[in-house]
Tab-separated table of C-alpha atoms in Angstrom:
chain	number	residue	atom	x	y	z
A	5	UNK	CA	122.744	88.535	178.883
A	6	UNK	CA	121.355	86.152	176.776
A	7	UNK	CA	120.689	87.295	173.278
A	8	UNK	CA	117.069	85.285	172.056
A	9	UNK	CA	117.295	84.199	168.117
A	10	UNK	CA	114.367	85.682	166.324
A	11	UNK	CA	111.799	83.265	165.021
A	12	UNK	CA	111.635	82.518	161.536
A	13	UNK	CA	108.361	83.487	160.031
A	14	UNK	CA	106.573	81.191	157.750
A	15	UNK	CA	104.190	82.547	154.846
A	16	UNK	CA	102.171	80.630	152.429
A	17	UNK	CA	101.960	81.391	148.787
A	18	UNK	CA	99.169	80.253	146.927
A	19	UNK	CA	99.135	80.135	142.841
A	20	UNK	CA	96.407	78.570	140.251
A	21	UNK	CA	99.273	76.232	139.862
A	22	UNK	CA	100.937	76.075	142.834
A	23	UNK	CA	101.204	76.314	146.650
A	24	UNK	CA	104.465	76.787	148.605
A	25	UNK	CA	105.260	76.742	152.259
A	26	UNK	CA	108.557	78.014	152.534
A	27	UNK	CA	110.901	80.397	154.803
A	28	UNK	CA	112.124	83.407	154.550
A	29	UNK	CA	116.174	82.987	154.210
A	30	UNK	CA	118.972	85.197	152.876
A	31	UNK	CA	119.153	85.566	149.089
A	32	UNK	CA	121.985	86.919	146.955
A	33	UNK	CA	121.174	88.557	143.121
A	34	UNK	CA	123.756	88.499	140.741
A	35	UNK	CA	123.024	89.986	136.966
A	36	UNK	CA	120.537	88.193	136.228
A	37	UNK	CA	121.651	84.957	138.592
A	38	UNK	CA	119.758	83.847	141.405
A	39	UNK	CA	121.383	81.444	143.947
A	40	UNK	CA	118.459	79.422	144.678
A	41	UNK	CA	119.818	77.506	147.944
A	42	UNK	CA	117.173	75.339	149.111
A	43	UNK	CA	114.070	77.888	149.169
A	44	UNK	CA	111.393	77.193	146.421
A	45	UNK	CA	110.192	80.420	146.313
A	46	UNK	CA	113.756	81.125	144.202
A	47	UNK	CA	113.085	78.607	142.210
A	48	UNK	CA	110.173	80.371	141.298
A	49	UNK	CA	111.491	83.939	140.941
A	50	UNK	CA	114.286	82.009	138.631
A	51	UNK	CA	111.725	80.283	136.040
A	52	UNK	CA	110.364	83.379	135.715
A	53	UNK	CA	113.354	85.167	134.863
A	54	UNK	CA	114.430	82.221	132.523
A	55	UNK	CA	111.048	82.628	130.951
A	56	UNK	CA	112.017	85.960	130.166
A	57	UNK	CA	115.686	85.397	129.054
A	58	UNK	CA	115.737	82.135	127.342
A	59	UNK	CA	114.573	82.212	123.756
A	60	UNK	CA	113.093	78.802	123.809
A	61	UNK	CA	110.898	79.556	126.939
A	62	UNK	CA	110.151	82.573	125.182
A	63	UNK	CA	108.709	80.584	122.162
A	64	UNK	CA	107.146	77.912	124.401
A	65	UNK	CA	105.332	80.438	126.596
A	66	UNK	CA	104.419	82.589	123.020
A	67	UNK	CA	103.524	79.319	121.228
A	68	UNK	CA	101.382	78.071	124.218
A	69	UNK	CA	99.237	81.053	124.992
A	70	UNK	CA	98.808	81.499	120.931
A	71	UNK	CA	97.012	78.334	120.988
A	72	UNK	CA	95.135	78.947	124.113
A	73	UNK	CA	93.603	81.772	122.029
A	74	UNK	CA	92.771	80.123	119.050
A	75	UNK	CA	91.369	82.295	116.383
A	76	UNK	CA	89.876	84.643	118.783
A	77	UNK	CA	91.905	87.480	117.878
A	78	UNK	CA	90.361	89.634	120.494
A	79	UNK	CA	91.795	87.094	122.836
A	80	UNK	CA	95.161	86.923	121.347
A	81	UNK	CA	95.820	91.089	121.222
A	82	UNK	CA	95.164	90.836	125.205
A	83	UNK	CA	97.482	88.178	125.620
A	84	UNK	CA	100.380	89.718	123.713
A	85	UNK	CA	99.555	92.986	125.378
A	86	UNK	CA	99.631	91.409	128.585
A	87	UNK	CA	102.492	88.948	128.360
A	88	UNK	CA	104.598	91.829	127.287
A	89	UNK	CA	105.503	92.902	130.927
A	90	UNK	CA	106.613	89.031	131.299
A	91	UNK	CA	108.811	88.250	128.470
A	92	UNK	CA	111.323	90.351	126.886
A	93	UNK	CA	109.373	91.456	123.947
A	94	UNK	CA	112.561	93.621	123.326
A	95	UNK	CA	114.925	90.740	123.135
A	96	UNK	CA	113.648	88.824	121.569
A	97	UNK	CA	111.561	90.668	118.824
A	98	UNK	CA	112.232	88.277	116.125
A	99	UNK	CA	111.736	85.637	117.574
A	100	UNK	CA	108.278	86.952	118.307
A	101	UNK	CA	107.502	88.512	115.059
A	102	UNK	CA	108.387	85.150	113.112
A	103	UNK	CA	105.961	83.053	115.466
A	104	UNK	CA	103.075	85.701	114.901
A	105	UNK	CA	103.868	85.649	111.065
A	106	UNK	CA	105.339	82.062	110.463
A	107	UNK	CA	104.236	80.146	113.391
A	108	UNK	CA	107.518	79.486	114.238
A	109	UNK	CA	111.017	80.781	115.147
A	110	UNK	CA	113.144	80.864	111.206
A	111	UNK	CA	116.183	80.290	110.584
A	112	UNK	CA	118.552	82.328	108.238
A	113	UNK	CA	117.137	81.986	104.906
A	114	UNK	CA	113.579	81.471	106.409
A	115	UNK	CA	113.600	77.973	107.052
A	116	UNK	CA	111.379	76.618	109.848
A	117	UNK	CA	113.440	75.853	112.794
A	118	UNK	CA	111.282	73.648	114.601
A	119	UNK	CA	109.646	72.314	111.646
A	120	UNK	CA	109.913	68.853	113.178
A	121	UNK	CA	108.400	69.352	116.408
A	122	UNK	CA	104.578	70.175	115.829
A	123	UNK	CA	104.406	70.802	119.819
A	124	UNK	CA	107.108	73.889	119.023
A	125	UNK	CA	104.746	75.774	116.555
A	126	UNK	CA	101.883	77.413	116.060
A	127	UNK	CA	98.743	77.010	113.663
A	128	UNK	CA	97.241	80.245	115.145
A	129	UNK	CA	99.277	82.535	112.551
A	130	UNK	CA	99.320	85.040	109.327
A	131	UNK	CA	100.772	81.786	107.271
A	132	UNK	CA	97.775	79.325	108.267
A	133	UNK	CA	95.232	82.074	108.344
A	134	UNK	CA	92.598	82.352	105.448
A	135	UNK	CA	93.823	84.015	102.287
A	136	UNK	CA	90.926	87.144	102.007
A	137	UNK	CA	91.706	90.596	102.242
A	138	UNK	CA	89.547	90.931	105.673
A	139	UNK	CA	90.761	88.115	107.602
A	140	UNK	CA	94.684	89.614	107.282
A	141	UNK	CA	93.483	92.948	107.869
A	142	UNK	CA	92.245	91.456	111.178
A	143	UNK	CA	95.504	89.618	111.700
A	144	UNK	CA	97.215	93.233	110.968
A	145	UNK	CA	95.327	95.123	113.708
A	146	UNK	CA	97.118	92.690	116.023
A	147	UNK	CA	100.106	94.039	114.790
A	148	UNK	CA	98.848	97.280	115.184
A	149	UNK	CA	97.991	97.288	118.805
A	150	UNK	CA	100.851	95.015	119.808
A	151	UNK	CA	103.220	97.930	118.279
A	152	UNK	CA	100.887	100.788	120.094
A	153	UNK	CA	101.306	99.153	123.141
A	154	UNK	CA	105.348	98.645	122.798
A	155	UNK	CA	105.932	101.314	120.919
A	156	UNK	CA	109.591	100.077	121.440
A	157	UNK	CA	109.183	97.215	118.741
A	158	UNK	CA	108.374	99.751	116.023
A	159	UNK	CA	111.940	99.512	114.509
A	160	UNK	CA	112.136	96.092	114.974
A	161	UNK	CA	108.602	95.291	113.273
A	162	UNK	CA	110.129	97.026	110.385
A	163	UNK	CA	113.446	94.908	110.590
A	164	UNK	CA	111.138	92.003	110.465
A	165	UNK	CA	109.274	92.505	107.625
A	166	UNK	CA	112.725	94.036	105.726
A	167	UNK	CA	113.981	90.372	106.579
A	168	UNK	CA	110.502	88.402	105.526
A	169	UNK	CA	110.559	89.976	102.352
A	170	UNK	CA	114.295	88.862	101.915
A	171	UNK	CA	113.218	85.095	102.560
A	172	UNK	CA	110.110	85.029	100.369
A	173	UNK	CA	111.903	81.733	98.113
A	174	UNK	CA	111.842	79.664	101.011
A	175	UNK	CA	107.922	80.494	101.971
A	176	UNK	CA	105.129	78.802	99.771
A	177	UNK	CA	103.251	80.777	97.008
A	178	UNK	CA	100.122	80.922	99.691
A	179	UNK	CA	102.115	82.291	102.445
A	180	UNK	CA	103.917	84.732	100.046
A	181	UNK	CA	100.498	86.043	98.944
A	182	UNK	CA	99.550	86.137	102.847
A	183	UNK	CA	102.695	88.248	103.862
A	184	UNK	CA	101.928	90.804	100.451
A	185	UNK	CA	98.330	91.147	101.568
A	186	UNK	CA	99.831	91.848	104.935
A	187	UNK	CA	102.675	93.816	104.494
A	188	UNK	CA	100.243	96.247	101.802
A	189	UNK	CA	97.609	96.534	104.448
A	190	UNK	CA	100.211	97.788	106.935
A	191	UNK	CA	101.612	100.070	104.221
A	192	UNK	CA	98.010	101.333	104.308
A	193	UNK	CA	97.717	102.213	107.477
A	194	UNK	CA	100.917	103.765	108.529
A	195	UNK	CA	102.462	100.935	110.573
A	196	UNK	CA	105.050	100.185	108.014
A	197	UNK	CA	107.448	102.330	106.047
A	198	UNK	CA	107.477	102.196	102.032
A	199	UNK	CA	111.464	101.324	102.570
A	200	UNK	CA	110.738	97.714	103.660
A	201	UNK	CA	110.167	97.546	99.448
A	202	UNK	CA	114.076	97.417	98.774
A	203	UNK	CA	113.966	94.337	99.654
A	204	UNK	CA	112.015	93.207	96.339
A	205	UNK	CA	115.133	94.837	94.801
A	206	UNK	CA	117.398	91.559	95.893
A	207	UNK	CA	118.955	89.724	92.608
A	208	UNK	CA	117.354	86.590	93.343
A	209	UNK	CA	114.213	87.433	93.583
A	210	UNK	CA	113.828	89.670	90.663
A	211	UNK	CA	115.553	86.623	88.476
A	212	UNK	CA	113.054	84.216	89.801
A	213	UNK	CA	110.114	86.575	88.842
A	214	UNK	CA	108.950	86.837	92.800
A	215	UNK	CA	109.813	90.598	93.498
A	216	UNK	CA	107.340	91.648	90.682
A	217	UNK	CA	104.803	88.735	91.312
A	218	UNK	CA	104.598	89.407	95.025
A	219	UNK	CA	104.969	93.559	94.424
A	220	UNK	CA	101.361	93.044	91.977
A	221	UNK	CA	99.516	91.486	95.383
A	222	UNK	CA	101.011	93.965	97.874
A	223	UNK	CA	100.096	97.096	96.061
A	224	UNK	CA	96.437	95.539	95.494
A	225	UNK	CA	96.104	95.059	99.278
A	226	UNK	CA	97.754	99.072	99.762
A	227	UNK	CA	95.369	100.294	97.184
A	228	UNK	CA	92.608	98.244	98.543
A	229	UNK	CA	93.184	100.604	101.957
A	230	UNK	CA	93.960	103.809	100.532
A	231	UNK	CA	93.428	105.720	96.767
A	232	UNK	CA	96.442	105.644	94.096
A	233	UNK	CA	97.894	108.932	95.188
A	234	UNK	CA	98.505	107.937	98.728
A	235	UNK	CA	100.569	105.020	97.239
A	236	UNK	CA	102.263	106.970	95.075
A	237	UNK	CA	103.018	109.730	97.277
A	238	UNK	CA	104.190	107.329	99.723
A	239	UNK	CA	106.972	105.212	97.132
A	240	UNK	CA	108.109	108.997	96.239
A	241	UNK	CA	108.826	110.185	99.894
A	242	UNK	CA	110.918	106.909	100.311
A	243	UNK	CA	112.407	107.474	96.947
A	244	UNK	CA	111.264	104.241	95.249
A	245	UNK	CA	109.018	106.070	92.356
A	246	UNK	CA	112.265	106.300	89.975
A	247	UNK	CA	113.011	102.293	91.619
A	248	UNK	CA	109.762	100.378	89.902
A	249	UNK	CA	111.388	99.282	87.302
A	250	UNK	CA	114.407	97.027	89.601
A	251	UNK	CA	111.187	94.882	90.272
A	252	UNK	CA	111.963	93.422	86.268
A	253	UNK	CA	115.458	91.876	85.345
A	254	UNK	CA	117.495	93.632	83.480
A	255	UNK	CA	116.508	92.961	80.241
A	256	UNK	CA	113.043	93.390	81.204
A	257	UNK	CA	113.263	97.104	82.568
A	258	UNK	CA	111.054	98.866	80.009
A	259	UNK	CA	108.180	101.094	80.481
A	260	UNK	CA	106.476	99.266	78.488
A	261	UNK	CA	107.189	96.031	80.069
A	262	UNK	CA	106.170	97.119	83.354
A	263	UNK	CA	103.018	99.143	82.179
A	264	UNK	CA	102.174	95.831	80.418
A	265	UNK	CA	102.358	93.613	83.874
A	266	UNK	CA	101.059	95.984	85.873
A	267	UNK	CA	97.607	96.926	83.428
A	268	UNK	CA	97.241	93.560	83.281
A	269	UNK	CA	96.678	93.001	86.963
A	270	UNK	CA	94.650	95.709	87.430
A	271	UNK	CA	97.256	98.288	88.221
A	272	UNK	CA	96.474	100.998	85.485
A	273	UNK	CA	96.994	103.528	88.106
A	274	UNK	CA	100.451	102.593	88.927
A	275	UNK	CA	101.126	102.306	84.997
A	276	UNK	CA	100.032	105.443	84.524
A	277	UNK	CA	102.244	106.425	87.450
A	278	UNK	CA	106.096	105.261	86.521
A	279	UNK	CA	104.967	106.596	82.970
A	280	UNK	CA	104.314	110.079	84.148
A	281	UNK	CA	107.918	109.680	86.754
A	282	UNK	CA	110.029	108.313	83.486
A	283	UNK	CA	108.751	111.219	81.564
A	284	UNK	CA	109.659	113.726	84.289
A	285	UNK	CA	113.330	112.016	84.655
A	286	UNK	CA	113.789	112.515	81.046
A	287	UNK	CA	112.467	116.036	80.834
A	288	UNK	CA	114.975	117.231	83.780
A	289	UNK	CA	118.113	115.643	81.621
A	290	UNK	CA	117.024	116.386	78.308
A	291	UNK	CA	116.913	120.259	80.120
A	292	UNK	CA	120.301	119.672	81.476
A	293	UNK	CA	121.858	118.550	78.647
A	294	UNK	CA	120.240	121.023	76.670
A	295	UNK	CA	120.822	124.259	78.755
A	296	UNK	CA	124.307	123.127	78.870
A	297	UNK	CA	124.802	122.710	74.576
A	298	UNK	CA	123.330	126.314	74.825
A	299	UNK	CA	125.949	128.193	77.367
A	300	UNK	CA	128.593	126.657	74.794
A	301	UNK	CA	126.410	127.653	71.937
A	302	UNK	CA	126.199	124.643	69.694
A	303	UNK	CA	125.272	125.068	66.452
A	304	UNK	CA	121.186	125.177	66.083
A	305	UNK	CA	121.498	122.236	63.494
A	306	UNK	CA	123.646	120.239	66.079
A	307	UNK	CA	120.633	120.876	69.071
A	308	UNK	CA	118.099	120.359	66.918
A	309	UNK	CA	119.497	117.041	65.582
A	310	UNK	CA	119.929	116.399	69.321
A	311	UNK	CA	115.875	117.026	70.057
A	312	UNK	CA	114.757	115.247	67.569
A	313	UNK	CA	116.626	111.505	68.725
A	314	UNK	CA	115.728	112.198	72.075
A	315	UNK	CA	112.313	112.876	71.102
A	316	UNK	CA	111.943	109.671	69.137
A	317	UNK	CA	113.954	107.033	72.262
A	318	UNK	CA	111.594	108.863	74.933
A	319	UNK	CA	108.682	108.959	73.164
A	320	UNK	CA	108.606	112.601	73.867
A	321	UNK	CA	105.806	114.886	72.744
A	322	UNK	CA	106.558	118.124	70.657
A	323	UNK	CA	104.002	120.149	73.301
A	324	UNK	CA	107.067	119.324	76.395
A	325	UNK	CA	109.861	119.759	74.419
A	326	UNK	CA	108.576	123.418	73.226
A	327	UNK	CA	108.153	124.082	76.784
A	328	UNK	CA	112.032	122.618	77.643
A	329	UNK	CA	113.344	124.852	74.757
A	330	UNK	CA	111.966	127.995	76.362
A	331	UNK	CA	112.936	127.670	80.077
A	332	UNK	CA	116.685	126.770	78.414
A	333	UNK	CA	117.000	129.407	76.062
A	334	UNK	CA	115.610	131.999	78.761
A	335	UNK	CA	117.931	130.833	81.433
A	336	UNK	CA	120.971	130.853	79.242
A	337	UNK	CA	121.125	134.904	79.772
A	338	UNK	CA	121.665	137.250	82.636
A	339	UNK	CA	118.780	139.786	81.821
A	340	UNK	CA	119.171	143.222	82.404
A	341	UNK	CA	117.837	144.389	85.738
A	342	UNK	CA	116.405	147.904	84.131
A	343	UNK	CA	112.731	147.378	82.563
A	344	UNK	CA	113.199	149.916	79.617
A	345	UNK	CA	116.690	147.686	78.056
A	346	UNK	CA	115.285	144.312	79.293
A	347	UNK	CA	112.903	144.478	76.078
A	348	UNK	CA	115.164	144.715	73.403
A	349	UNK	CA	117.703	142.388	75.548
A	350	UNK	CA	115.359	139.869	74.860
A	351	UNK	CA	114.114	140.274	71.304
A	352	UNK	CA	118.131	140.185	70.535
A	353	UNK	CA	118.482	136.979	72.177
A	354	UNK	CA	114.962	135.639	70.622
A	355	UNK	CA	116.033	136.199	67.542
A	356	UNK	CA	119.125	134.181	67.604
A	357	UNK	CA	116.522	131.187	68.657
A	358	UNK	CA	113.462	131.380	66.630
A	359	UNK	CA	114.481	128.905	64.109
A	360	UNK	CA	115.402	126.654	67.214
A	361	UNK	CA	111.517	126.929	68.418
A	362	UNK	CA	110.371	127.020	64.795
A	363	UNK	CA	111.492	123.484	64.118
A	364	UNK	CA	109.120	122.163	67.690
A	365	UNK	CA	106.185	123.862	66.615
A	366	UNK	CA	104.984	122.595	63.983
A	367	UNK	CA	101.411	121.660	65.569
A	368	UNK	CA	98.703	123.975	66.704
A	369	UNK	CA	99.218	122.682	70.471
A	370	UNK	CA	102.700	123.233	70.759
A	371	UNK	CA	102.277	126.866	69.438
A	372	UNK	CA	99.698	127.365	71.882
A	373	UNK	CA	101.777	125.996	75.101
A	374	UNK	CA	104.619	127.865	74.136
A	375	UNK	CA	102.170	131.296	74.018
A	376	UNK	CA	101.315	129.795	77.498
A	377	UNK	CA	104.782	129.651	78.443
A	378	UNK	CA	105.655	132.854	77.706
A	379	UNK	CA	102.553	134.786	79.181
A	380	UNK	CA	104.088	132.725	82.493
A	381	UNK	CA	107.068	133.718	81.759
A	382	UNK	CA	106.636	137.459	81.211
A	383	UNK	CA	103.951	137.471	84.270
A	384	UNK	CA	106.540	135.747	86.557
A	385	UNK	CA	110.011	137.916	85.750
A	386	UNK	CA	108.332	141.722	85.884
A	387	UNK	CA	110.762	143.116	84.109
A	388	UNK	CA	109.111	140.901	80.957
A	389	UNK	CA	105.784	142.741	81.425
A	390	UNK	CA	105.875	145.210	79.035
A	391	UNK	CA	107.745	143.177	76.306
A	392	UNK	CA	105.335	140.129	76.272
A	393	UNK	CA	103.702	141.720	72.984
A	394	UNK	CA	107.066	142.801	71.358
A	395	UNK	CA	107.479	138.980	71.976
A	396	UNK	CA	104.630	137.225	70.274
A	397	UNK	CA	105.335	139.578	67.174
A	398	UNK	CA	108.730	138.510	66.688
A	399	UNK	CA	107.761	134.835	66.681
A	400	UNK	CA	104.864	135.419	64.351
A	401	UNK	CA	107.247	137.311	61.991
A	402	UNK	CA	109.809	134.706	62.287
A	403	UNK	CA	107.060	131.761	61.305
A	404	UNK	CA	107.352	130.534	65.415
A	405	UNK	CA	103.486	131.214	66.125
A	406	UNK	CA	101.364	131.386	63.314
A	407	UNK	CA	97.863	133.714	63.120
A	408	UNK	CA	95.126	130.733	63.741
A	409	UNK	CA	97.650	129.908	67.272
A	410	UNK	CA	97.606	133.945	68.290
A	411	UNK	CA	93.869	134.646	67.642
A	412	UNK	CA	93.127	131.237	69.546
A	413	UNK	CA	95.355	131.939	72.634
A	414	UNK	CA	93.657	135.565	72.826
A	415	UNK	CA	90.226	134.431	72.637
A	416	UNK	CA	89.720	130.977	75.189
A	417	UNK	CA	93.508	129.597	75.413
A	418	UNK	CA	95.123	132.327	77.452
A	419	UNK	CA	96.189	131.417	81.573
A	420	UNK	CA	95.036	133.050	84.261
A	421	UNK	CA	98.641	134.921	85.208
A	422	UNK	CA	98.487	138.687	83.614
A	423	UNK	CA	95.529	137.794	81.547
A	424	UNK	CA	94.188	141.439	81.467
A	425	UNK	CA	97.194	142.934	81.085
A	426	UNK	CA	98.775	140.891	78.443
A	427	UNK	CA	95.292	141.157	76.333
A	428	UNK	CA	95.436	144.519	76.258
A	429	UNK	CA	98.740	144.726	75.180
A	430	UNK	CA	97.803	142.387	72.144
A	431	UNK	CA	94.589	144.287	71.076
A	432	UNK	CA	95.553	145.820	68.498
A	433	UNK	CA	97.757	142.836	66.802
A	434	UNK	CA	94.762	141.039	67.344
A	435	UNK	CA	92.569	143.509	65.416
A	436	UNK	CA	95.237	143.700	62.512
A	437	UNK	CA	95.353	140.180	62.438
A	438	UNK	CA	91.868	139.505	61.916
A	439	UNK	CA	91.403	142.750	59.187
A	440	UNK	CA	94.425	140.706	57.443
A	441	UNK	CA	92.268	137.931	57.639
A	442	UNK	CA	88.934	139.218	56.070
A	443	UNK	CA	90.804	141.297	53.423
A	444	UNK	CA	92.498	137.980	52.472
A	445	UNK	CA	89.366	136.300	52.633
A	446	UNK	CA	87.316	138.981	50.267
A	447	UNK	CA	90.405	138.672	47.981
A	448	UNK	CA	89.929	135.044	47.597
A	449	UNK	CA	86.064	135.575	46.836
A	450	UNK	CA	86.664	138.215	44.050
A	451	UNK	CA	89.135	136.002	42.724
């Protein structure tokens, strides 16, 4: 019996670009080979895979549609979005990220690769786009859909921009202003991460002046999307609020300094800011140190000589320090846990301190905050309730508070925590106080 061959089918494929008449013969797929024998339709299938695995097809095909767009940024968000299921956005993220940025794939160091070959590159990019706040927030919310759309690129976005920021020398003053205004309107909106900023933090660039010069434009774009305390909430989450400073060289890292740069373009807010974080750092050592001179019970002279220096290098006012002095010399005892022995516990210990808290409050606020302090203090441990009174007294008697700080606390400078009951408690001081006063007073008149 005579076995019949079967026919060979032919098929036409028709493409904008293209029209093949070819037959349908046995293929073999290796990796990501294809041995093309002699059917076209191969060839085909093989372009396309090289388009998707070669990075200078990648570019060419990125470069090419980028121009086909134009400045229609509408039209360029569809392409990406739509190329994406072409090329191997995952692959080759860089290379895509410096073409959208630079206009062209960079080379370690963030030289232009293809500098030389105009037909390679791209004008139809953040670098060659105008320099105004709206037109890169336009050029952003290509980013922004681009990294919706893949969410997969989200890490290496961030990579990107880590890397930018690391070649800012070898981009021109324009195009580092461009990539600020960028990179702080992406802070803005959540694409980016506040740790892209340690790489401001690099030696070179902080020598050269460009970490602070380019940090002044990016936080003017962030704050130009969102208030002061979203910025500074943000560079605290990512740890960076105690960092500001690294943006100076060395011999540059002063408060001063930086409140100086930054106040003088336009940055009060931020000023204001790593003044009020400093402060804070210093506070939580100058506690430290002092809560640990107290468990070995230094000498009073010795602490207080101690207060005073760091008072005068931090630029430290008397009202904090009062408040430091309390919270150490309270936590340097394990109080009683019975209510009735608590009391004289603490007027014991007190005692052994007033001339400590005599010597930082000298002025009519810090007498006041530490009142404040201890009403807190007494409201907060319960235990302290009914000794709050006993208290005050002893620091009036031992020249602590003085009469003008009591009778001002009791009538408008009291806190909200116990109020009733801790007035009450100091009623009758009060009233003795004030009869002390007017007797005093009469004397003086019939003198």
């Amino acid at each position: 019996m005579q076995i019949q061959k079967k026919k060979r089918k032919n098929f036409t494929l028709s493409f904008s670009f293209l029209k093949i008449t070819c037959q349908r013969k046995h293929h073999v797929w290796r990796n990501e080979d294809v041995y093309l024998r002699d059917n076209p339709i191969k060839m085909f299938l093989f372009l396309d895979e090289k388009e998707k695995f070669e990075p200078t097809v990648f570019r060419d095909t990125l470069v090419q549609g980028l121009n086909e767009a134009g400045d229609d940024l509408e039209a360029v968000a569809k392409f990406l979005d739509s190329t994406g299921s072409r090329l191997d956005y995952r692959r080759y993220a860089d290379t895509l990220f410096d073409i959208l940025v630079a206009g062209s794939m960079l080379a370690p160091g963030g030289t232009r690769i293809d500098d030389g070959d105009k037909t390679k590159m791209t004008n139809h990019c953040v670098f060659s786009a105008n320099e105004d706040h709206e037109t890169i927030r336009n050029y952003a919310q290509v980013f922004n859909k681009l990294i919706r759309r893949y969410k997969y690129l989200e890490k290496a976005f961030e990579d990107e921009m880590k890397k930018l920021l690391l070649f800012l020398k070898a981009f021109s003053e324009t195009e580092q202003t461009k990539l600020a205004m960028l990179s702080g309107i992406l802070l803005g909106n959540g694409t980016l991460p506040a740790s892209i900023l340690t790489s401001l933090f690099t030696d070179s660039l902080v020598k050269e002046g460009i970490a602070a010069s380019f940090a002044v434009k990016l936080f003017k774009a962030w704050m130009a999307e969102k208030d002061a305390n979203s910025v500074t909430s943000s560079l605290r989450k990512a740890n960076l609020d105690k960092r500001l400073l690294e943006l100076f060289p060395v011999n540059r890292q002063s408060v001063d300094h930086f409140a100086k740069y930054f106040t003088d373009a336009g940055l009060k807010e931020l000023s204001d800011f790593l003044r009020v974080q400093q402060s804070l750092g210093t506070r939580k050592e100058l506690q430290k140190e002092l809560q640990e001179r107290l468990s070995q019970e230094c000498p009073i002279k010795e602490v207080v000589l101690y207060v005073k220096e760091e008072m005068k290098r931090n630029d430290l006012p008397e009202t904090a320090v009062i408040g430091l002095l309390w919270t150490c010399i309270m936590n340097a005892v394990e109080w009683n846990k019975k209510e009735e022995l608590v009391a004289e516990q603490a007027l014991k210990h007190l005692k052994q301190y007033a001339p400590l808290l005599a010597v930082f409050s000298s002025q009519g606020q810090s007498e006041l905050a530490l009142l404040q302090k201890v009403q807190e203090y007494c409201y907060d441990n319960i235990h302290f309730m009914k000794a709050f009174q006993k208290i005050v007294v002893l620091f009036y008697k031992a020249d602590v508070l003085s009469e003008e700080a009591i009778l001002k606390w009791y009538k408008e400078a009291h806190v909200a925590k116990g109020k009733s009951v801790f007035l009450d408690q100091m009623k009758k001081f009060v009233e003795w106080l004030q009869n002390a006063e007017e007797e005093s007073e009469s004397e003086g008149e019939e003198s």
